[in-house]
CSV table of N, CA and C in Angstrom, one decimal:
chain,number,residue,atom,x,y,z
A,18,GLU,N,-3.8,-10.9,-7.8
A,18,GLU,CA,-3.5,-10.3,-6.4
A,18,GLU,C,-3.6,-8.8,-6.5
A,19,ILE,N,-3.4,-8.2,-7.7
A,19,ILE,CA,-3.7,-6.8,-7.9
A,19,ILE,C,-5.2,-6.4,-7.6
A,20,VAL,N,-6.0,-7.2,-8.1
A,20,VAL,CA,-7.5,-7.1,-8.0
A,20,VAL,C,-7.8,-7.0,-6.5
A,21,ARG,N,-7.3,-7.9,-5.8
A,21,ARG,CA,-7.6,-8.0,-4.3
A,21,ARG,C,-7.1,-6.7,-3.6
A,22,LEU,N,-5.9,-6.1,-4.1
A,22,LEU,CA,-5.4,-5.0,-3.5
A,22,LEU,C,-6.2,-3.8,-3.8
A,23,GLU,N,-6.8,-3.7,-5.0
A,23,GLU,CA,-7.6,-2.6,-5.5
A,23,GLU,C,-8.9,-2.6,-4.7
A,24,ASN,N,-9.5,-4.0,-4.4
A,24,ASN,CA,-10.7,-4.2,-3.7
A,24,ASN,C,-10.5,-3.6,-2.3
A,25,PHE,N,-9.3,-3.9,-1.7
A,25,PHE,CA,-9.0,-3.3,-0.3
A,25,PHE,C,-8.9,-1.9,-0.4
A,26,PHE,N,-8.4,-1.2,-1.4
A,26,PHE,CA,-8.3,0.1,-1.5
A,26,PHE,C,-9.6,0.8,-1.6
A,27,THR,N,-10.5,0.3,-2.5
A,27,THR,CA,-11.8,0.7,-2.6
A,27,THR,C,-12.7,0.6,-1.4
A,28,ALA,N,-12.6,-0.5,-0.7
A,28,ALA,CA,-13.3,-0.7,0.6
A,28,ALA,C,-12.7,0.4,1.8
A,29,TYR,N,-11.5,0.6,1.8
A,29,TYR,CA,-11.0,1.5,2.7
A,29,TYR,C,-11.2,2.9,2.4
A,30,LYS,N,-11.4,3.2,1.1
A,30,LYS,CA,-11.7,4.5,0.7
A,30,LYS,C,-13.2,4.7,1.1
A,31,LYS,N,-14.0,3.8,1.0
A,31,LYS,CA,-15.5,3.9,1.3
A,31,LYS,C,-15.5,4.2,2.8
A,32,ASP,N,-14.6,3.4,3.7
A,32,ASP,CA,-14.7,3.7,5.1
A,32,ASP,C,-14.3,5.0,5.4
A,33,LEU,N,-13.2,5.5,4.8
A,33,LEU,CA,-12.7,6.9,5.0
A,33,LEU,C,-13.9,7.9,4.8
A,34,ASN,N,-14.5,7.8,3.6
A,34,ASN,CA,-15.5,8.7,3.3
A,34,ASN,C,-16.7,8.7,4.2
A,35,ALA,N,-17.1,7.5,4.8
A,35,ALA,CA,-18.1,7.3,5.8
A,35,ALA,C,-17.7,8.1,7.0
A,36,ARG,N,-16.5,7.9,7.4
A,36,ARG,CA,-16.0,8.6,8.7
A,36,ARG,C,-15.9,10.1,8.5
A,37,GLN,N,-15.6,10.5,7.4
A,37,GLN,CA,-15.7,11.9,7.1
A,37,GLN,C,-17.1,12.5,7.2
A,38,LYS,N,-18.0,11.7,6.6
A,38,LYS,CA,-19.4,12.2,6.5
A,38,LYS,C,-20.0,12.2,8.1
A,39,GLN,N,-19.6,11.2,8.8
A,39,GLN,CA,-20.0,11.3,10.4
A,39,GLN,C,-19.7,12.5,11.0
A,40,ILE,N,-18.4,12.9,10.8
A,40,ILE,CA,-17.7,14.1,11.4
A,40,ILE,C,-18.5,15.3,10.9
A,41,GLU,N,-18.7,15.4,9.6
A,41,GLU,CA,-19.4,16.6,9.1
A,41,GLU,C,-20.8,16.7,9.6
A,42,GLU,N,-21.5,15.6,9.8
A,42,GLU,CA,-22.8,15.6,10.3
A,42,GLU,C,-22.8,16.1,11.9
A,43,VAL,N,-21.8,15.7,12.6
A,43,VAL,CA,-21.7,16.1,14.0
A,43,VAL,C,-21.5,17.7,13.9
A,44,ILE,N,-20.7,18.1,13.1
A,44,ILE,CA,-20.4,19.6,13.0
A,44,ILE,C,-21.7,20.4,12.6
A,45,LEU,N,-22.2,19.8,11.5
A,45,LEU,CA,-23.4,20.6,10.9
A,45,LEU,C,-24.6,20.6,11.6
A,46,SER,N,-24.8,19.5,12.5
A,46,SER,CA,-25.9,19.3,13.3
A,46,SER,C,-25.9,20.0,14.7
A,47,GLY,N,-24.9,20.7,14.9
A,47,GLY,CA,-24.6,21.5,16.2
A,47,GLY,C,-24.3,20.5,17.3
A,48,GLN,N,-23.7,19.4,17.1
A,48,GLN,CA,-23.4,18.5,18.3
A,48,GLN,C,-22.0,18.8,18.8
A,49,VAL,N,-21.4,19.8,18.4
A,49,VAL,CA,-20.0,20.1,18.9
A,49,VAL,C,-20.2,20.7,20.3
A,50,LYS,N,-19.5,20.1,21.3
A,50,LYS,CA,-19.6,20.4,22.6
A,50,LYS,C,-19.0,21.8,23.0
A,51,ASP,N,-17.7,22.0,22.5
A,51,ASP,CA,-17.0,23.4,22.8
A,51,ASP,C,-16.0,23.5,21.7
A,52,TRP,N,-15.2,24.6,21.8
A,52,TRP,CA,-14.2,25.0,20.9
A,52,TRP,C,-13.1,23.9,20.7
A,53,SER,N,-12.7,23.3,21.8
A,53,SER,CA,-11.7,22.2,21.8
A,53,SER,C,-12.2,21.0,20.9
A,54,HIS,N,-13.5,20.7,21.2
A,54,HIS,CA,-14.1,19.6,20.5
A,54,HIS,C,-14.2,19.9,18.9
A,55,TYR,N,-14.5,21.2,18.6
A,55,TYR,CA,-14.5,21.6,17.2
A,55,TYR,C,-13.1,21.5,16.5
A,56,ASN,N,-12.2,21.8,17.4
A,56,ASN,CA,-10.8,21.8,16.8
A,56,ASN,C,-10.5,20.5,16.6
A,57,TYR,N,-10.8,19.6,17.4
A,57,TYR,CA,-10.3,18.2,17.4
A,57,TYR,C,-11.1,17.5,16.1
A,58,LEU,N,-12.5,17.9,15.9
A,58,LEU,CA,-13.1,17.3,14.8
A,58,LEU,C,-12.6,17.8,13.4
A,59,THR,N,-12.3,19.1,13.3
A,59,THR,CA,-11.9,19.6,12.1
A,59,THR,C,-10.5,19.1,11.8
A,60,GLY,N,-9.7,19.0,12.7
A,60,GLY,CA,-8.4,18.3,12.6
A,60,GLY,C,-8.5,16.8,12.1
A,61,LYS,N,-9.3,16.0,12.7
A,61,LYS,CA,-9.7,14.7,12.2
A,61,LYS,C,-10.2,14.7,10.8
A,62,LEU,N,-11.1,15.6,10.5
A,62,LEU,CA,-11.6,15.7,9.2
A,62,LEU,C,-10.6,15.9,8.1
A,63,ALA,N,-9.6,16.9,8.5
A,63,ALA,CA,-8.6,17.3,7.5
A,63,ALA,C,-7.7,16.1,7.3
A,64,ALA,N,-7.4,15.3,8.4
A,64,ALA,CA,-6.6,14.2,8.3
A,64,ALA,C,-7.1,13.0,7.4
A,65,LEU,N,-8.5,12.8,7.6
A,65,LEU,CA,-9.3,11.8,6.9
A,65,LEU,C,-9.3,12.3,5.3
A,66,ARG,N,-9.5,13.5,5.1
A,66,ARG,CA,-9.4,14.0,3.6
A,66,ARG,C,-8.1,13.8,3.1
A,67,GLN,N,-7.0,14.1,3.9
A,67,GLN,CA,-5.7,13.9,3.3
A,67,GLN,C,-5.5,12.4,3.0
A,68,GLU,N,-5.8,11.6,3.9
A,68,GLU,CA,-5.6,10.2,3.7
A,68,GLU,C,-6.4,9.7,2.6
A,69,THR,N,-7.6,10.2,2.4
A,69,THR,CA,-8.4,9.7,1.1
A,69,THR,C,-7.8,10.2,-0.1
A,70,GLN,N,-7.1,11.4,-0.1
A,70,GLN,CA,-6.5,11.9,-1.3
A,70,GLN,C,-5.2,11.0,-1.6
A,71,GLU,N,-4.5,10.7,-0.5
A,71,GLU,CA,-3.3,9.9,-0.9
A,71,GLU,C,-3.5,8.5,-1.2
A,72,LEU,N,-4.8,8.0,-0.8
A,72,LEU,CA,-5.2,6.6,-1.2
A,72,LEU,C,-5.5,6.6,-2.6
A,73,SER,N,-6.2,7.7,-3.0
A,73,SER,CA,-6.7,7.9,-4.4
A,73,SER,C,-5.4,8.0,-5.4
A,74,LEU,N,-4.5,8.8,-4.9
A,74,LEU,CA,-3.2,8.8,-5.7
A,74,LEU,C,-2.5,7.6,-5.7
A,75,LEU,N,-2.4,6.9,-4.8
A,75,LEU,CA,-1.7,5.6,-4.7
A,75,LEU,C,-2.5,4.5,-5.6
A,76,LEU,N,-3.8,4.5,-5.5
A,76,LEU,CA,-4.5,3.7,-6.5
A,76,LEU,C,-4.4,4.0,-7.9
A,77,LYS,N,-4.4,5.4,-8.1
A,77,LYS,CA,-4.2,5.8,-9.6
A,77,LYS,C,-2.9,5.4,-10.2
A,78,ASN,N,-1.8,5.6,-9.3
A,78,ASN,CA,-0.4,5.1,-9.7
A,78,ASN,C,-0.3,3.7,-9.9
A,79,THR,N,-1.0,2.9,-9.1
A,79,THR,CA,-0.9,1.5,-9.2
A,79,THR,C,-1.6,1.1,-10.6
A,80,GLU,N,-2.7,1.7,-10.9
A,80,GLU,CA,-3.3,1.4,-12.1
A,80,GLU,C,-2.5,1.7,-13.3
A,81,LEU,N,-1.8,2.9,-13.2
A,81,LEU,CA,-0.8,3.4,-14.3
A,81,LEU,C,0.3,2.4,-14.5
A,82,GLU,N,0.8,1.9,-13.4
A,82,GLU,CA,1.9,0.8,-13.5
A,82,GLU,C,1.6,-0.3,-14.1
A,83,ASN,N,0.2,-0.8,-13.9
A,83,ASN,CA,-0.3,-1.9,-14.5
A,83,ASN,C,-0.6,-2.0,-16.0
A,84,ASP,N,-0.8,-0.8,-16.5
A,84,ASP,CA,-1.1,-0.6,-17.9
A,84,ASP,C,0.0,-0.9,-18.9
């Protein structure tokens, strides 16, 4: 069951990274509509990065507990 949970974490982390890349591409390609949209995107990007970091830490702690 631990393996399935790790697979879920890995898949979810991939999804988070893909969503981060999408937002980065919108910003870097000049598709930002206005300042409000830019603030929204950078806030969303920061939240996704934080979530990725927390997920990585959780996965690392899970691996350490299983050793």
